[in-house]
mmCIF file of C-alpha atoms in Angstrom:
data_model
loop_
_atom_site.group_PDB
_atom_site.id
_atom_site.type_symbol
_atom_site.label_atom_id
_atom_site.label_comp_id
_atom_site.label_asym_id
_atom_site.label_seq_id
_atom_site.Cartn_x
_atom_site.Cartn_y
_atom_site.Cartn_z
ATOM 1 C CA UNK A 1166 -15.153 8.712 8.221
ATOM 2 C CA UNK A 1167 -15.508 6.763 5.205
ATOM 3 C CA UNK A 1168 -15.094 3.103 4.004
ATOM 4 C CA UNK A 1169 -13.850 1.167 1.079
ATOM 5 C CA UNK A 1170 -15.653 -2.100 0.357
ATOM 6 C CA UNK A 1171 -14.197 -4.726 -2.019
ATOM 7 C CA UNK A 1172 -16.007 -7.761 -3.518
ATOM 8 C CA UNK A 1173 -15.656 -10.620 -3.538
ATOM 9 C CA UNK A 1174 -13.292 -10.896 -0.407
ATOM 10 C CA UNK A 1175 -12.222 -14.406 -1.841
ATOM 11 C CA UNK A 1176 -12.167 -15.302 -5.649
ATOM 12 C CA UNK A 1177 -11.244 -18.729 -7.039
ATOM 13 C CA UNK A 1178 -10.839 -18.896 -10.675
ATOM 14 C CA UNK A 1179 -9.701 -21.202 -13.394
ATOM 15 C CA UNK A 1180 -6.685 -20.766 -15.715
ATOM 16 C CA UNK A 1181 -7.780 -18.469 -18.642
ATOM 17 C CA UNK A 1182 -10.942 -17.319 -17.148
ATOM 18 C CA UNK A 1183 -11.943 -13.523 -17.037
ATOM 19 C CA UNK A 1184 -12.355 -12.406 -13.539
ATOM 20 C CA UNK A 1185 -13.707 -9.014 -12.292
ATOM 21 C CA UNK A 1186 -13.105 -7.455 -8.946
ATOM 22 C CA UNK A 1187 -15.124 -4.620 -7.650
ATOM 23 C CA UNK A 1188 -14.607 -1.583 -5.227
ATOM 24 C CA UNK A 1189 -16.808 1.069 -3.670
ATOM 25 C CA UNK A 1190 -15.825 4.021 -1.661
ATOM 26 C CA UNK A 1191 -17.769 6.489 0.247
ATOM 27 C CA UNK A 1192 -15.127 9.076 0.990
ATOM 28 C CA UNK A 1193 -15.938 11.041 -2.071
ATOM 29 C CA UNK A 1194 -12.350 10.921 -3.114
ATOM 30 C CA UNK A 1195 -11.454 11.706 -6.777
ATOM 31 C CA UNK A 1196 -8.600 9.354 -7.284
ATOM 32 C CA UNK A 1197 -8.844 5.655 -6.969
ATOM 33 C CA UNK A 1198 -6.323 2.901 -7.302
ATOM 34 C CA UNK A 1199 -5.860 -0.693 -7.830
ATOM 35 C CA UNK A 1200 -2.629 -2.458 -6.339
ATOM 36 C CA UNK A 1201 -1.512 -6.170 -6.330
ATOM 37 C CA UNK A 1202 0.295 -7.506 -3.177
ATOM 38 C CA UNK A 1203 2.361 -10.583 -3.570
ATOM 39 C CA UNK A 1204 4.322 -12.217 -0.802
ATOM 40 C CA UNK A 1205 7.811 -10.437 -0.557
ATOM 41 C CA UNK A 1206 7.126 -8.086 -3.480
ATOM 42 C CA UNK A 1207 5.345 -5.074 -1.669
ATOM 43 C CA UNK A 1208 2.561 -3.334 -3.404
ATOM 44 C CA UNK A 1209 2.542 -2.663 -7.080
ATOM 45 C CA UNK A 1210 0.224 -0.329 -8.966
ATOM 46 C CA UNK A 1211 -1.885 -1.766 -11.573
ATOM 47 C CA UNK A 1212 -4.301 1.070 -12.675
ATOM 48 C CA UNK A 1213 -5.359 4.268 -11.321
ATOM 49 C CA UNK A 1214 -8.029 6.868 -12.063
ATOM 50 C CA UNK A 1215 -8.182 10.640 -11.119
ATOM 51 C CA UNK A 1216 -11.678 11.135 -12.119
ATOM 52 C CA UNK A 1217 -14.728 9.476 -13.399
ATOM 53 C CA UNK A 1218 -14.151 7.669 -16.910
ATOM 54 C CA UNK A 1219 -10.348 8.444 -16.519
ATOM 55 C CA UNK A 1220 -8.024 5.512 -16.559
ATOM 56 C CA UNK A 1221 -4.060 5.618 -16.097
ATOM 57 C CA UNK A 1222 -1.846 2.536 -16.436
ATOM 58 C CA UNK A 1223 0.440 1.745 -13.582
ATOM 59 C CA UNK A 1224 3.602 -0.550 -13.327
ATOM 60 C CA UNK A 1225 1.722 -3.782 -13.768
ATOM 61 C CA UNK A 1226 -1.229 -3.115 -16.160
ATOM 62 C CA UNK A 1227 -0.449 -5.829 -18.687
ATOM 63 C CA UNK A 1228 -3.096 -8.442 -18.331
ATOM 64 C CA UNK A 1229 -5.531 -6.290 -16.682
ATOM 65 C CA UNK A 1230 -8.481 -3.784 -17.583
ATOM 66 C CA UNK A 1231 -9.970 -1.288 -15.368
ATOM 67 C CA UNK A 1232 -13.332 0.792 -15.413
ATOM 68 C CA UNK A 1233 -14.388 3.763 -13.557
ATOM 69 C CA UNK A 1234 -17.989 4.615 -14.530
ATOM 70 C CA UNK A 1235 -18.870 6.458 -11.371
ATOM 71 C CA UNK A 1236 -16.940 8.553 -8.922
ATOM 72 C CA UNK A 1237 -17.570 5.948 -6.146
ATOM 73 C CA UNK A 1238 -16.623 2.764 -7.957
ATOM 74 C CA UNK A 1239 -13.564 1.174 -9.636
ATOM 75 C CA UNK A 1240 -13.444 -2.094 -11.245
ATOM 76 C CA UNK A 1241 -10.597 -4.330 -12.251
ATOM 77 C CA UNK A 1242 -10.631 -7.132 -14.758
ATOM 78 C CA UNK A 1243 -8.031 -9.992 -14.871
ATOM 79 C CA UNK A 1244 -8.198 -10.613 -18.519
ATOM 80 C CA UNK A 1245 -6.954 -14.310 -18.550
ATOM 81 C CA UNK A 1246 -6.020 -15.655 -15.009
ATOM 82 C CA UNK A 1247 -2.688 -17.411 -14.938
ATOM 83 C CA UNK A 1248 -2.469 -20.984 -13.515
ATOM 84 C CA UNK A 1249 -1.286 -21.324 -9.945
ATOM 85 C CA UNK A 1250 -1.424 -17.419 -9.584
ATOM 86 C CA UNK A 1251 -2.082 -16.205 -5.900
ATOM 87 C CA UNK A 1252 -2.267 -12.535 -4.939
ATOM 88 C CA UNK A 1253 -4.286 -9.927 -2.926
ATOM 89 C CA UNK A 1254 -5.634 -7.121 -5.032
ATOM 90 C CA UNK A 1255 -6.000 -3.867 -2.988
ATOM 91 C CA UNK A 1256 -8.317 -1.006 -3.944
ATOM 92 C CA UNK A 1257 -7.383 2.375 -2.618
ATOM 93 C CA UNK A 1258 -8.757 5.913 -2.935
ATOM 94 C CA UNK A 1259 -7.130 9.296 -1.904
ATOM 95 C CA UNK A 1260 -7.169 12.870 -1.227
ATOM 96 C CA UNK A 1261 -4.077 15.011 -1.012
ATOM 97 C CA UNK A 1262 -2.055 13.654 1.734
ATOM 98 C CA UNK A 1263 -3.609 10.412 2.447
ATOM 99 C CA UNK A 1264 -4.378 7.163 0.699
ATOM 100 C CA UNK A 1265 -7.041 4.794 2.133
ATOM 101 C CA UNK A 1266 -6.926 0.966 1.336
ATOM 102 C CA UNK A 1267 -9.828 -1.372 1.404
ATOM 103 C CA UNK A 1268 -9.493 -4.956 2.964
ATOM 104 C CA UNK A 1269 -8.553 -6.668 -0.265
ATOM 105 C CA UNK A 1270 -9.645 -9.528 -2.701
ATOM 106 C CA UNK A 1271 -7.747 -12.593 -2.316
ATOM 107 C CA UNK A 1272 -7.278 -14.482 -5.684
ATOM 108 C CA UNK A 1273 -6.442 -18.047 -6.291
ATOM 109 C CA UNK A 1274 -6.316 -19.593 -9.730
ATOM 110 C CA UNK A 1275 -6.483 -23.267 -9.822
ATOM 111 C CA UNK B 895 11.659 6.374 -10.986
ATOM 112 C CA UNK B 896 11.597 6.241 -7.254
ATOM 113 C CA UNK B 897 12.902 3.202 -5.598
ATOM 114 C CA UNK B 898 12.252 2.271 -2.039
ATOM 115 C CA UNK B 899 14.110 -0.296 -0.105
ATOM 116 C CA UNK B 900 13.133 -1.489 3.554
ATOM 117 C CA UNK B 901 15.188 -3.436 5.888
ATOM 118 C CA UNK B 902 15.174 -5.819 7.691
ATOM 119 C CA UNK B 903 12.751 -8.173 5.859
ATOM 120 C CA UNK B 904 11.690 -9.598 9.134
ATOM 121 C CA UNK B 905 12.174 -8.657 12.841
ATOM 122 C CA UNK B 906 11.385 -10.285 16.123
ATOM 123 C CA UNK B 907 11.311 -8.051 19.259
ATOM 124 C CA UNK B 908 10.311 -8.814 22.765
ATOM 125 C CA UNK B 909 7.160 -7.319 24.389
ATOM 126 C CA UNK B 910 8.249 -3.969 25.840
ATOM 127 C CA UNK B 911 11.207 -3.674 23.706
ATOM 128 C CA UNK B 912 12.073 -1.226 20.900
ATOM 129 C CA UNK B 913 11.393 -2.099 17.361
ATOM 130 C CA UNK B 914 13.516 -0.069 14.657
ATOM 131 C CA UNK B 915 12.458 -0.134 10.883
ATOM 132 C CA UNK B 916 14.660 1.232 8.218
ATOM 133 C CA UNK B 917 13.875 2.579 4.560
ATOM 134 C CA UNK B 918 16.028 4.209 1.763
ATOM 135 C CA UNK B 919 14.803 6.007 -1.196
ATOM 136 C CA UNK B 920 16.363 6.998 -4.439
ATOM 137 C CA UNK B 921 14.742 10.191 -5.504
ATOM 138 C CA UNK B 922 16.511 13.075 -3.819
ATOM 139 C CA UNK B 923 13.417 15.416 -4.750
ATOM 140 C CA UNK B 924 11.181 13.229 -2.597
ATOM 141 C CA UNK B 925 9.158 15.679 -0.161
ATOM 142 C CA UNK B 926 7.595 13.454 2.281
ATOM 143 C CA UNK B 927 7.282 9.903 3.351
ATOM 144 C CA UNK B 928 4.497 7.548 4.867
ATOM 145 C CA UNK B 929 4.556 4.548 7.226
ATOM 146 C CA UNK B 930 1.825 2.141 6.671
ATOM 147 C CA UNK B 931 0.973 -0.795 8.796
ATOM 148 C CA UNK B 932 -0.933 -3.961 7.547
ATOM 149 C CA UNK B 933 -2.357 -6.519 10.011
ATOM 150 C CA UNK B 934 -3.164 -10.083 8.682
ATOM 151 C CA UNK B 935 -6.267 -10.255 6.592
ATOM 152 C CA UNK B 936 -6.636 -6.310 6.396
ATOM 153 C CA UNK B 937 -5.775 -3.752 3.833
ATOM 154 C CA UNK B 938 -2.712 -1.310 4.901
ATOM 155 C CA UNK B 939 -3.442 1.632 7.325
ATOM 156 C CA UNK B 940 -1.364 4.994 7.400
ATOM 157 C CA UNK B 941 0.432 5.290 10.665
ATOM 158 C CA UNK B 942 2.049 8.576 10.156
ATOM 159 C CA UNK B 943 3.752 10.742 7.539
ATOM 160 C CA UNK B 944 6.978 12.835 7.858
ATOM 161 C CA UNK B 945 7.926 15.805 5.912
ATOM 162 C CA UNK B 946 10.793 17.586 7.619
ATOM 163 C CA UNK B 947 14.262 16.475 8.574
ATOM 164 C CA UNK B 948 14.547 15.236 12.135
ATOM 165 C CA UNK B 949 12.093 13.243 14.447
ATOM 166 C CA UNK B 950 8.374 13.113 14.583
ATOM 167 C CA UNK B 951 6.752 11.487 17.426
ATOM 168 C CA UNK B 952 3.179 10.213 17.715
ATOM 169 C CA UNK B 953 2.530 8.233 20.893
ATOM 170 C CA UNK B 954 4.877 5.234 20.949
ATOM 171 C CA UNK B 955 5.859 5.876 17.329
ATOM 172 C CA UNK B 956 8.645 7.861 16.256
ATOM 173 C CA UNK B 957 9.543 8.525 12.551
ATOM 174 C CA UNK B 958 13.064 9.956 11.588
ATOM 175 C CA UNK B 959 13.956 11.433 8.172
ATOM 176 C CA UNK B 960 17.296 12.416 6.788
ATOM 177 C CA UNK B 961 16.744 13.665 3.225
ATOM 178 C CA UNK B 962 20.621 14.261 2.648
ATOM 179 C CA UNK B 963 21.070 10.517 3.493
ATOM 180 C CA UNK B 964 17.955 9.463 1.464
ATOM 181 C CA UNK B 965 16.862 7.643 4.653
ATOM 182 C CA UNK B 966 13.749 7.130 6.939
ATOM 183 C CA UNK B 967 13.216 5.147 9.915
ATOM 184 C CA UNK B 968 10.315 4.098 12.114
ATOM 185 C CA UNK B 969 10.890 3.147 15.791
ATOM 186 C CA UNK B 970 8.324 1.719 18.003
ATOM 187 C CA UNK B 971 8.797 1.982 21.786
ATOM 188 C CA UNK B 972 7.357 -0.239 24.307
ATOM 189 C CA UNK B 973 6.263 -2.718 21.579
ATOM 190 C CA UNK B 974 2.827 -4.588 22.134
ATOM 191 C CA UNK B 975 1.681 -7.949 20.592
ATOM 192 C CA UNK B 976 -0.825 -5.814 18.631
ATOM 193 C CA UNK B 977 2.040 -4.029 16.981
ATOM 194 C CA UNK B 978 2.894 -7.347 15.166
ATOM 195 C CA UNK B 979 2.160 -6.508 11.643
ATOM 196 C CA UNK B 980 3.850 -5.759 8.155
ATOM 197 C CA UNK B 981 5.014 -2.480 7.925
ATOM 198 C CA UNK B 982 5.609 -0.453 4.694
ATOM 199 C CA UNK B 983 7.298 2.867 3.957
ATOM 200 C CA UNK B 984 6.097 4.743 0.954
ATOM 201 C CA UNK B 985 6.969 7.964 -0.969
ATOM 202 C CA UNK B 986 5.158 9.711 -3.782
ATOM 203 C CA UNK B 987 6.380 9.093 -7.235
ATOM 204 C CA UNK B 988 7.353 12.039 -9.384
ATOM 205 C CA UNK B 989 4.271 13.924 -10.850
ATOM 206 C CA UNK B 990 1.702 12.200 -8.495
ATOM 207 C CA UNK B 991 1.248 13.506 -4.729
ATOM 208 C CA UNK B 992 -0.888 10.567 -3.869
ATOM 209 C CA UNK B 993 0.689 7.977 -6.388
ATOM 210 C CA UNK B 994 2.896 6.171 -3.812
ATOM 211 C CA UNK B 995 5.782 3.904 -4.393
ATOM 212 C CA UNK B 996 6.178 1.347 -1.642
ATOM 213 C CA UNK B 997 8.790 -0.810 -0.166
ATOM 214 C CA UNK B 998 8.466 -4.740 -0.046
ATOM 215 C CA UNK B 999 7.802 -4.364 3.783
ATOM 216 C CA UNK B 1000 9.032 -5.408 7.142
ATOM 217 C CA UNK B 1001 7.328 -8.216 9.104
ATOM 218 C CA UNK B 1002 7.414 -7.349 12.716
ATOM 219 C CA UNK B 1003 6.625 -9.951 15.270
ATOM 220 C CA UNK B 1004 6.324 -8.957 18.823
ATOM 221 C CA UNK B 1005 6.991 -12.073 21.108
ATOM 222 C CA UNK B 1006 5.042 -11.998 24.568
#
């Protein structure tokens, strides 16, 4: 089996700050994803990457950048944190037929 | 674009009872569906997938699919307190087998 690790687990930022979230997977999966989870809104796709150095925008990419420099890692940057923003950011990886999620990074913006 | 609607938003079931969760989807070309479960403080984990019309049973969990009615459901028999979680249904979006569109989830609470 494999595992997806997300760091940090909790992230507190200030309005306007640039914040970076990191994700590592050891499944050796080609495709990785970043989803945002807000209470009552399900999971929304921010970015995904089908291979190293590939980036594809999802439904919610505005205000975010992503980077896939290695097959095993995928990072997400919040370019300018919004005041009172609270959400969980979930990293995932997949191979045909199965999507595996990490435990999430919980973001709070003061 | 695939739309996935879940109902109810929340559900309380007594321990030992049957929990029934519903999901409708918009894309008639959808080929398969997933049910995911998320316990508090964790990421979602895949419970089961269903490809064919009819029922698929895995232990206490039964998924039902009716493609003509654009409907999929999940039934949990003999519900346990550990089944208390947020449940999502998901279906692939056009052009991406693993790029899933998720519903907003059903919060299931099993009362001891």
